[in-house]
Amino acid sequence: MNFNLSEEHKMIRDAARDFAQNELLPGVIERDENQHFPNDLVKKMGDLGFLGIMVDPKYGGSGMDTISYVLIMEELSKIDASASVIVSVNNSLVCYGLEAYGTEEQKQKYLTKLATGEFVGAFCLSEPEAGSDATSQKTTAIDKGDHYILNGTKNWITNGGRADVYLVIAQTDRDKGSHGINAFIIEKGMEGFHIGPKENKLGIRGSDTHTLQFNDVKVPIENRIGDDGSGFRFAMKTLSGGRIGIAAQALGIASGAYELALKYSKERKAFGTEICNHQAIAFKLADMYSDIEAARYLVMRAAWDKDQGKNYDVSSAVAKLQASKVAMQHSTEAVQIFGGNGFVKDYHVERLMRDAKITQIYEGTSEIQKIVISRSITKD
Ligand code: CAA
């Protein structure tokens, strides 16, 4: 096993690190405070190829591997998890979903624009009464021959107000359960498609989260993704890749908090010495370092599984479960190391702590990851 990054991977990581330091860091506190979606930064990330990282260059993508994707996600998330979730959803849920399951026509029409950042995408599965229990969709898409009629509500949708293209999961035939679900491409501006108010969130406040309403939206049959009834498996497979992105985001939040706490502990003095010389702080730093290293290997393992064409349903769930736990635990420890300063916005760690929480909730809560893992390890 080779644990070293290639020179190309190091260059990609360094480019993302430079972008995060030079472009994301200035203004990150204000974007969080004002819940400001960074349109200008999304454009720049598109220009750098960060919005279609794994997409084939023939569709406008960067043609990189999943290892590159998680390296970019970690670096962006160290500074701004609101920006990185835009990248994660666009790459893993929307671009991947279309590239893996879409028709050539759908790829030419939508993927080429999503991969370059000309369009931003959103993935719409969660509903007021069907978050974790994804087969219990209330949104319906009634088959009318050459089109479907879509009705229902989706909520907590990342990029919800800003997106141009929405992949929407809906129930076509309730009697068929998970086999009666389809995925559709919905464009902003379709008649009957309404964007509800923006959510006022604890963390990732610079990202744009909305409830969406579909009232008799006429969806052409050519906007269905995959065969009739394949929407639930489409959603599950796509979310497995999404969990690698969120695991990398959690890793970035944890390592960002750790790096800030380490630097601070070498500068801040108490009782006549830098606080890193006190064992109470040094042991916290040692725990942070080793837990983050462990999470990093799990994230890399899941990315590697995907790149090798292996099944990554379980390794992505393991990576997300562990990395999000580490993000929550150690961003909180970072605040503790900063003491009173940690409670103040200027030092960044309180934002990382608030941002960490969502990594244990979205794209499947920690409990959902445990369902995926336990079903796998207990089956015959
Ligand atoms: N790949 C392919 N097929 C899969 C699959 C996968 N990863 N997982 C399940 N399936 C298939 C099963 O094989 C089964 O097929 P058969 O009927 O042919 O056997 C079918 O799908 C149904 O599977 P289950 O019986 O396992 O389904 P379930 O109802 O028990 O649910 C679950 C399983 C894991 C709990 C699933 O519902 C789940 O992952 N829920 C969480 C959903 C989620 O992550 N929501 C977040 C949405 S996105 C978001 O956060 C918003 C955003 O903007 C970021």
Short mmCIF file of C-alpha atoms and ligand atoms in Angstrom, two decimals:
data_model
loop_
_atom_site.label_atom_id
_atom_site.label_comp_id
_atom_site.label_asym_id
_atom_site.label_seq_id
_atom_site.Cartn_x
_atom_site.Cartn_y
_atom_site.Cartn_z
CA MET A 1 0.00 0.00 0.00
CA ASN A 2 1.36 3.43 -0.93
CA PHE A 3 0.25 6.20 1.42
CA ASN A 4 2.13 8.95 -0.43
CA LEU A 5 0.37 11.46 -2.65
CA SER A 6 1.62 11.76 -6.24
CA GLU A 7 3.24 15.02 -7.35
CA GLU A 8 0.07 15.79 -9.32
CA HIS A 9 -2.11 15.27 -6.25
CA LYS A 10 0.16 17.55 -4.22
CA MET A 11 -0.13 20.26 -6.89
CA ILE A 12 -3.93 19.97 -6.89
CA ARG A 13 -4.02 20.15 -3.07
CA ASP A 14 -1.72 23.19 -3.07
CA ALA A 15 -3.81 24.97 -5.71
CA ALA A 16 -6.94 24.45 -3.60
CA ARG A 17 -5.06 25.59 -0.47
CA ASP A 18 -3.90 28.79 -2.22
CA PHE A 19 -7.40 29.49 -3.49
CA ALA A 20 -8.88 28.97 0.00
CA GLN A 21 -6.30 31.26 1.64
CA ASN A 22 -6.37 33.99 -0.98
CA GLU A 23 -9.99 33.98 -2.09
CA LEU A 24 -12.18 32.27 0.51
CA LEU A 25 -10.59 33.53 3.73
CA PRO A 26 -11.15 37.27 3.08
CA GLY A 27 -14.84 37.85 3.71
CA VAL A 28 -15.66 34.43 5.18
CA ILE A 29 -16.80 35.92 8.51
CA GLU A 30 -19.07 38.44 6.74
CA ARG A 31 -20.55 35.81 4.42
CA ASP A 32 -21.35 33.67 7.46
CA GLU A 33 -22.81 36.61 9.36
CA ASN A 34 -24.94 37.86 6.45
CA GLN A 35 -25.82 34.44 5.00
CA HIS A 36 -24.33 35.62 1.75
CA PHE A 37 -24.05 33.16 -1.15
CA PRO A 38 -20.68 33.78 -2.86
CA ASN A 39 -21.65 34.04 -6.55
CA ASP A 40 -18.30 35.59 -7.48
CA LEU A 41 -16.37 32.82 -5.74
CA VAL A 42 -18.51 30.12 -7.35
CA LYS A 43 -17.56 31.62 -10.72
CA LYS A 44 -13.86 31.50 -9.77
CA MET A 45 -14.18 27.92 -8.55
CA GLY A 46 -15.80 27.05 -11.87
CA ASP A 47 -12.90 28.65 -13.74
CA LEU A 48 -10.46 26.54 -11.69
CA GLY A 49 -12.35 23.36 -12.58
CA PHE A 50 -13.59 22.75 -9.01
CA LEU A 51 -17.25 22.37 -10.02
CA GLY A 52 -16.72 19.44 -12.36
CA ILE A 53 -13.67 17.83 -10.79
CA MET A 54 -14.36 14.22 -11.81
CA VAL A 55 -16.34 14.93 -14.98
CA ASP A 56 -14.93 13.77 -18.31
CA PRO A 57 -13.25 16.70 -20.16
CA LYS A 58 -15.50 15.96 -23.16
CA TYR A 59 -18.37 17.32 -21.01
CA GLY A 60 -16.36 20.30 -19.79
CA GLY A 61 -15.01 18.66 -16.63
CA SER A 62 -11.52 18.46 -15.14
CA GLY A 63 -11.22 14.68 -15.56
CA MET A 64 -9.57 14.24 -12.16
CA ASP A 65 -9.97 11.31 -9.77
CA THR A 66 -11.85 11.05 -6.48
CA ILE A 67 -8.60 11.41 -4.49
CA SER A 68 -8.17 14.85 -6.10
CA TYR A 69 -11.77 15.66 -5.22
CA VAL A 70 -11.30 14.91 -1.51
CA LEU A 71 -8.00 16.83 -1.41
CA ILE A 72 -9.77 19.89 -2.86
CA MET A 73 -12.74 19.44 -0.52
CA GLU A 74 -10.48 19.22 2.55
CA GLU A 75 -8.58 22.39 1.67
CA LEU A 76 -11.69 24.45 0.87
CA SER A 77 -13.45 23.21 4.01
CA LYS A 78 -10.57 24.22 6.30
CA ILE A 79 -11.50 27.80 5.51
CA ASP A 80 -15.10 27.89 4.28
CA ALA A 81 -17.47 24.93 4.57
CA SER A 82 -20.26 27.00 3.00
CA ALA A 83 -18.26 27.26 -0.22
CA SER A 84 -17.22 23.62 -0.08
CA VAL A 85 -20.78 22.29 0.22
CA ILE A 86 -21.63 24.08 -3.03
CA VAL A 87 -18.69 22.22 -4.60
CA SER A 88 -19.68 18.91 -3.00
CA VAL A 89 -23.34 18.95 -4.06
CA ASN A 90 -22.52 20.12 -7.59
CA ASN A 91 -19.82 17.48 -8.05
CA SER A 92 -21.02 14.37 -6.24
CA LEU A 93 -24.76 14.59 -6.40
CA VAL A 94 -25.54 16.51 -9.57
CA CYS A 95 -22.62 16.08 -12.03
CA TYR A 96 -21.98 12.49 -10.99
CA GLY A 97 -25.69 11.64 -11.14
CA LEU A 98 -25.99 12.98 -14.68
CA GLU A 99 -22.71 11.57 -15.95
CA ALA A 100 -23.34 8.08 -14.55
CA TYR A 101 -27.06 7.77 -15.31
CA GLY A 102 -28.07 10.51 -17.76
CA THR A 103 -28.65 10.19 -21.51
CA GLU A 104 -26.19 11.71 -23.97
CA GLU A 105 -28.73 14.45 -24.67
CA GLN A 106 -29.07 15.25 -20.93
CA LYS A 107 -25.28 15.35 -20.58
CA GLN A 108 -24.88 17.73 -23.52
CA LYS A 109 -27.70 19.95 -22.35
CA TYR A 110 -26.97 20.13 -18.60
CA LEU A 111 -23.72 18.45 -17.57
CA THR A 112 -21.55 20.56 -19.87
CA LYS A 113 -22.80 23.70 -18.12
CA LEU A 114 -22.77 22.26 -14.59
CA ALA A 115 -19.20 21.00 -14.92
CA THR A 116 -17.86 24.42 -15.89
CA GLY A 117 -19.81 26.36 -13.27
CA GLU A 118 -22.01 28.12 -15.83
CA PHE A 119 -24.88 26.34 -14.07
CA VAL A 120 -25.15 25.40 -10.40
CA GLY A 121 -27.02 22.22 -9.45
CA ALA A 122 -29.17 21.04 -6.53
CA PHE A 123 -30.23 17.55 -5.41
CA CYS A 124 -33.74 17.24 -4.03
CA LEU A 125 -34.59 14.14 -2.01
CA SER A 126 -35.51 15.28 1.52
CA GLU A 127 -39.08 16.18 2.38
CA PRO A 128 -40.83 17.46 5.50
CA GLU A 129 -41.90 13.88 6.29
CA ALA A 130 -39.22 11.90 4.44
CA GLY A 131 -35.69 12.87 5.43
CA SER A 132 -33.95 9.69 6.55
CA ASP A 133 -36.79 7.40 5.43
CA ALA A 134 -36.18 8.09 1.77
CA THR A 135 -38.63 5.53 0.34
CA SER A 136 -41.56 7.36 1.96
CA GLN A 137 -41.61 10.14 -0.64
CA LYS A 138 -44.79 12.22 -0.69
CA THR A 139 -43.80 14.13 -3.84
CA THR A 140 -45.56 12.53 -6.80
CA ALA A 141 -44.76 12.42 -10.50
CA ILE A 142 -47.79 11.11 -12.36
CA ASP A 143 -47.06 9.48 -15.72
CA LYS A 144 -49.04 11.15 -18.53
CA GLY A 145 -47.37 9.44 -21.47
CA ASP A 146 -45.02 12.01 -22.94
CA HIS A 147 -44.68 13.94 -19.67
CA TYR A 148 -45.06 13.69 -15.90
CA ILE A 149 -46.99 16.00 -13.56
CA LEU A 150 -44.90 16.77 -10.49
CA ASN A 151 -46.44 17.83 -7.15
CA GLY A 152 -44.91 18.12 -3.71
CA THR A 153 -42.49 19.83 -1.36
CA LYS A 154 -38.74 19.33 -0.89
CA ASN A 155 -36.82 20.88 1.95
CA TRP A 156 -33.32 21.64 3.24
CA ILE A 157 -32.16 21.85 -0.36
CA THR A 158 -28.55 23.05 -0.68
CA ASN A 159 -28.15 25.64 -3.49
CA GLY A 160 -31.97 25.72 -3.42
CA GLY A 161 -32.41 29.36 -4.39
CA ARG A 162 -29.32 29.75 -6.54
CA ALA A 163 -29.37 26.58 -8.65
CA ASP A 164 -30.25 26.46 -12.33
CA VAL A 165 -30.81 22.68 -12.50
CA TYR A 166 -32.51 20.51 -9.85
CA LEU A 167 -32.45 16.71 -9.70
CA VAL A 168 -35.77 15.85 -8.04
CA ILE A 169 -36.72 12.43 -6.67
CA ALA A 170 -40.45 11.63 -6.73
CA GLN A 171 -42.88 8.76 -6.31
CA THR A 172 -44.47 7.58 -9.57
CA ASP A 173 -46.16 4.39 -8.34
CA ARG A 174 -46.64 4.14 -4.59
CA ASP A 175 -47.62 0.43 -4.75
CA LYS A 176 -44.16 -0.42 -6.06
CA GLY A 177 -42.35 1.13 -3.05
CA SER A 178 -38.69 1.88 -3.79
CA HIS A 179 -39.20 0.52 -7.34
CA GLY A 180 -41.89 3.12 -8.04
CA ILE A 181 -39.57 6.14 -7.63
CA ASN A 182 -38.03 8.25 -10.42
CA ALA A 183 -35.47 11.05 -10.68
CA PHE A 184 -36.15 14.08 -12.88
CA ILE A 185 -34.25 17.10 -14.16
CA ILE A 186 -36.14 20.29 -13.33
CA GLU A 187 -35.07 23.68 -14.61
CA LYS A 188 -35.46 26.90 -12.69
CA GLY A 189 -38.37 28.84 -14.15
CA MET A 190 -40.53 25.84 -15.09
CA GLU A 191 -44.17 26.75 -14.57
CA GLY A 192 -45.42 25.71 -11.12
CA PHE A 193 -41.92 25.48 -9.59
CA HIS A 194 -41.59 27.85 -6.62
CA ILE A 195 -38.61 28.56 -4.40
CA GLY A 196 -39.58 29.05 -0.76
CA PRO A 197 -37.85 31.15 1.90
CA LYS A 198 -34.18 30.71 2.74
CA GLU A 199 -33.41 28.78 5.96
CA ASN A 200 -31.68 30.71 8.77
CA LYS A 201 -29.11 28.11 9.85
CA LEU A 202 -26.71 27.39 12.73
CA GLY A 203 -23.82 26.70 10.36
CA ILE A 204 -22.80 26.73 6.69
CA ARG A 205 -24.66 30.03 6.64
CA GLY A 206 -23.06 31.17 3.39
CA SER A 207 -24.70 28.29 1.56
CA ASP A 208 -28.18 28.70 0.22
CA THR A 209 -30.76 26.33 1.73
CA HIS A 210 -34.42 26.48 0.74
CA THR A 211 -37.75 24.67 0.70
CA LEU A 212 -38.99 24.04 -2.85
CA GLN A 213 -42.59 23.69 -3.97
CA PHE A 214 -43.80 21.89 -7.09
CA ASN A 215 -47.38 22.58 -8.15
CA ASP A 216 -48.46 20.67 -11.27
CA VAL A 217 -45.07 21.09 -12.91
CA LYS A 218 -45.11 19.55 -16.41
CA VAL A 219 -41.90 17.57 -16.81
CA PRO A 220 -41.09 16.17 -20.30
CA ILE A 221 -40.36 12.42 -20.30
CA GLU A 222 -36.88 13.14 -21.69
CA ASN A 223 -36.10 14.79 -18.32
CA ARG A 224 -36.44 11.48 -16.47
CA ILE A 225 -33.06 10.05 -15.46
CA GLY A 226 -32.66 6.33 -16.14
CA ASP A 227 -35.27 3.62 -16.61
CA ASP A 228 -38.75 3.92 -15.13
CA GLY A 229 -38.58 3.03 -11.43
CA SER A 230 -34.81 3.43 -11.05
CA GLY A 231 -34.93 6.68 -9.05
CA PHE A 232 -34.38 5.24 -5.57
CA ARG A 233 -31.27 3.30 -6.56
CA PHE A 234 -30.08 6.38 -8.46
CA ALA A 235 -30.48 8.44 -5.27
CA MET A 236 -28.76 5.86 -3.05
CA LYS A 237 -25.81 5.35 -5.39
CA THR A 238 -25.39 9.09 -5.89
CA LEU A 239 -25.57 9.73 -2.15
CA SER A 240 -22.82 7.13 -1.51
CA GLY A 241 -20.48 9.35 -3.54
CA GLY A 242 -21.90 12.43 -1.84
CA ARG A 243 -20.92 10.95 1.51
CA ILE A 244 -17.29 10.85 0.38
CA GLY A 245 -17.51 14.59 -0.32
CA ILE A 246 -19.10 15.35 3.05
CA ALA A 247 -16.58 13.11 4.83
CA ALA A 248 -13.84 15.19 3.17
CA GLN A 249 -15.64 18.35 4.22
CA ALA A 250 -15.74 17.12 7.83
CA LEU A 251 -12.06 16.23 7.62
CA GLY A 252 -11.31 19.77 6.40
CA ILE A 253 -13.32 21.36 9.22
CA ALA A 254 -11.45 19.21 11.77
CA SER A 255 -8.01 19.85 10.29
CA GLY A 256 -8.75 23.58 9.84
CA ALA A 257 -9.69 23.85 13.52
CA TYR A 258 -6.65 21.80 14.55
CA GLU A 259 -4.22 23.96 12.52
CA LEU A 260 -5.63 27.14 14.06
CA ALA A 261 -5.50 25.69 17.58
CA LEU A 262 -1.93 24.42 17.13
CA LYS A 263 -0.70 27.82 15.93
CA TYR A 264 -2.52 29.64 18.71
CA SER A 265 -1.16 27.28 21.37
CA LYS A 266 2.40 28.10 20.28
CA GLU A 267 1.77 31.86 20.58
CA ARG A 268 -0.53 32.26 23.55
CA LYS A 269 1.20 32.32 26.92
CA ALA A 270 -0.26 31.38 30.32
CA PHE A 271 1.48 30.63 33.61
CA GLY A 272 4.81 31.78 32.15
CA THR A 273 4.95 29.64 29.01
CA GLU A 274 3.24 29.01 25.67
CA ILE A 275 0.09 27.01 26.38
CA CYS A 276 1.24 24.11 24.13
CA ASN A 277 3.79 23.37 26.85
CA HIS A 278 1.02 22.54 29.30
CA GLN A 279 0.17 18.87 29.13
CA ALA A 280 -3.56 19.64 29.30
CA ILE A 281 -3.25 21.38 25.91
CA ALA A 282 -0.51 19.15 24.45
CA PHE A 283 -2.63 16.02 25.01
CA LYS A 284 -5.63 17.66 23.36
CA LEU A 285 -3.43 18.47 20.34
CA ALA A 286 -2.12 14.89 20.25
CA ASP A 287 -5.69 13.53 20.28
CA MET A 288 -6.71 15.93 17.54
CA TYR A 289 -3.73 15.08 15.37
CA SER A 290 -4.15 11.31 15.65
CA ASP A 291 -7.95 11.30 15.22
CA ILE A 292 -7.67 13.54 12.15
CA GLU A 293 -4.98 11.28 10.65
CA ALA A 294 -7.27 8.26 11.19
CA ALA A 295 -10.22 10.06 9.58
CA ARG A 296 -8.02 11.09 6.65
CA TYR A 297 -7.13 7.46 5.88
CA LEU A 298 -10.81 6.48 5.94
CA VAL A 299 -11.73 9.32 3.59
CA MET A 300 -8.88 8.38 1.24
CA ARG A 301 -9.92 4.73 1.42
CA ALA A 302 -13.47 5.54 0.31
CA ALA A 303 -12.16 7.76 -2.52
CA TRP A 304 -9.74 5.03 -3.56
CA ASP A 305 -12.54 2.42 -3.61
CA LYS A 306 -14.52 4.67 -5.96
CA ASP A 307 -11.51 5.27 -8.22
CA GLN A 308 -10.80 1.53 -8.36
CA GLY A 309 -14.38 0.75 -9.40
CA LYS A 310 -15.01 -1.08 -6.12
CA ASN A 311 -18.24 -0.80 -4.14
CA TYR A 312 -17.98 2.26 -1.86
CA ASP A 313 -21.39 2.21 -0.14
CA VAL A 314 -19.89 1.03 3.16
CA SER A 315 -16.48 2.72 3.02
CA SER A 316 -18.17 6.07 2.30
CA ALA A 317 -20.56 5.56 5.24
CA VAL A 318 -17.65 4.64 7.54
CA ALA A 319 -15.64 7.66 6.38
CA LYS A 320 -18.57 10.05 6.88
CA LEU A 321 -19.50 8.61 10.28
CA GLN A 322 -15.96 8.90 11.63
CA ALA A 323 -14.86 12.14 9.99
CA SER A 324 -18.02 13.99 11.06
CA LYS A 325 -17.56 12.74 14.65
CA VAL A 326 -13.95 13.97 14.62
CA ALA A 327 -15.04 17.32 13.12
CA MET A 328 -17.61 17.91 15.85
CA GLN A 329 -15.37 16.73 18.70
CA HIS A 330 -12.21 18.54 17.70
CA SER A 331 -13.69 21.80 16.45
CA THR A 332 -15.20 21.98 19.97
CA GLU A 333 -11.77 21.22 21.48
CA ALA A 334 -10.25 23.96 19.31
CA VAL A 335 -12.70 26.46 20.81
CA GLN A 336 -11.63 25.22 24.27
CA ILE A 337 -7.93 25.73 23.47
CA PHE A 338 -8.66 29.28 22.32
CA GLY A 339 -10.55 29.92 25.58
CA GLY A 340 -12.49 33.21 25.53
CA ASN A 341 -11.06 34.07 22.12
CA GLY A 342 -12.55 30.87 20.75
CA PHE A 343 -16.01 32.22 21.49
CA VAL A 344 -15.38 35.28 19.34
CA LYS A 345 -15.99 35.26 15.58
CA ASP A 346 -12.62 36.84 14.64
CA TYR A 347 -10.72 33.66 15.51
CA HIS A 348 -12.72 31.40 13.11
CA VAL A 349 -12.96 28.33 15.36
CA GLU A 350 -16.51 29.04 16.58
CA ARG A 351 -17.66 29.07 12.91
CA LEU A 352 -15.89 25.77 12.25
CA MET A 353 -17.64 24.29 15.32
CA ARG A 354 -21.05 25.47 14.07
CA ASP A 355 -20.28 24.22 10.55
CA ALA A 356 -19.16 20.81 11.87
CA LYS A 357 -22.62 19.87 13.14
CA ILE A 358 -24.24 19.64 9.71
CA THR A 359 -21.73 16.97 8.63
CA GLN A 360 -23.44 14.64 11.13
CA ILE A 361 -26.83 15.42 9.60
CA TYR A 362 -26.88 16.00 5.83
CA GLU A 363 -26.53 13.39 3.10
CA GLY A 364 -27.63 10.89 5.73
CA THR A 365 -27.40 11.40 9.50
CA SER A 366 -24.82 9.46 11.52
CA GLU A 367 -27.64 7.04 12.38
CA ILE A 368 -28.23 6.41 8.64
CA GLN A 369 -24.52 5.65 8.18
CA LYS A 370 -24.83 3.12 11.03
CA ILE A 371 -27.82 1.51 9.27
CA VAL A 372 -25.78 1.15 6.06
CA ILE A 373 -22.75 -0.25 7.95
CA SER A 374 -24.66 -2.57 10.30
CA ARG A 375 -26.78 -4.05 7.48
CA SER A 376 -23.59 -4.83 5.60
CA ILE A 377 -21.70 -6.45 8.49
CA THR A 378 -24.63 -8.50 9.80
CA LYS A 379 -25.93 -9.92 6.51
CA ASP A 380 -25.08 -13.55 5.68
N1 CAA B 1 -27.00 1.39 -4.32
C1 CAA B 1 -27.90 0.74 -5.11
N2 CAA B 1 -29.08 0.27 -4.64
C2 CAA B 1 -29.37 0.48 -3.34
C3 CAA B 1 -28.49 1.16 -2.47
C4 CAA B 1 -27.26 1.62 -3.01
N3 CAA B 1 -26.36 2.27 -2.26
N4 CAA B 1 -29.04 1.23 -1.24
C5 CAA B 1 -30.24 0.60 -1.33
N5 CAA B 1 -30.43 0.17 -2.60
C6 CAA B 1 -31.57 -0.61 -3.13
C7 CAA B 1 -31.73 -1.89 -2.33
O1 CAA B 1 -30.92 -2.92 -2.86
C8 CAA B 1 -33.20 -2.18 -2.51
O2 CAA B 1 -33.42 -2.77 -3.79
P1 CAA B 1 -34.37 -4.08 -3.94
O3 CAA B 1 -35.72 -3.66 -3.46
O4 CAA B 1 -34.30 -4.38 -5.40
O5 CAA B 1 -33.77 -5.14 -3.08
C9 CAA B 1 -33.84 -0.78 -2.56
O6 CAA B 1 -32.78 0.11 -2.93
C10 CAA B 1 -34.41 -0.36 -1.24
O7 CAA B 1 -33.36 -0.43 -0.29
P2 CAA B 1 -33.61 -0.59 1.27
O8 CAA B 1 -34.65 -1.64 1.51
O9 CAA B 1 -32.28 -0.74 1.92
O10 CAA B 1 -34.26 0.84 1.61
P3 CAA B 1 -34.67 1.43 3.00
O11 CAA B 1 -35.99 2.05 2.85
O12 CAA B 1 -34.49 0.43 4.09
O13 CAA B 1 -33.64 2.66 3.19
C11 CAA B 1 -31.61 3.79 3.80
C12 CAA B 1 -32.26 2.52 3.23
C13 CAA B 1 -30.13 3.50 3.83
C14 CAA B 1 -32.07 4.08 5.23
C15 CAA B 1 -31.95 4.97 2.87
O14 CAA B 1 -33.30 5.32 2.96
C16 CAA B 1 -31.11 6.23 3.14
O15 CAA B 1 -29.93 6.28 2.76
N6 CAA B 1 -31.71 7.26 3.76
C17 CAA B 1 -31.02 8.56 3.95
C18 CAA B 1 -31.30 9.47 2.80
C19 CAA B 1 -30.40 10.67 2.80
O16 CAA B 1 -29.17 10.55 2.81
N7 CAA B 1 -31.00 11.86 2.76
C20 CAA B 1 -30.29 13.08 2.61
C21 CAA B 1 -30.67 13.69 1.29
S1 CAA B 1 -29.62 14.78 0.45
C22 CAA B 1 -29.37 16.13 1.42
O17 CAA B 1 -28.92 16.00 2.50
C23 CAA B 1 -29.76 17.50 0.88
C24 CAA B 1 -28.67 18.31 0.31
O18 CAA B 1 -28.93 19.28 -0.36
C25 CAA B 1 -27.24 18.01 0.53
#
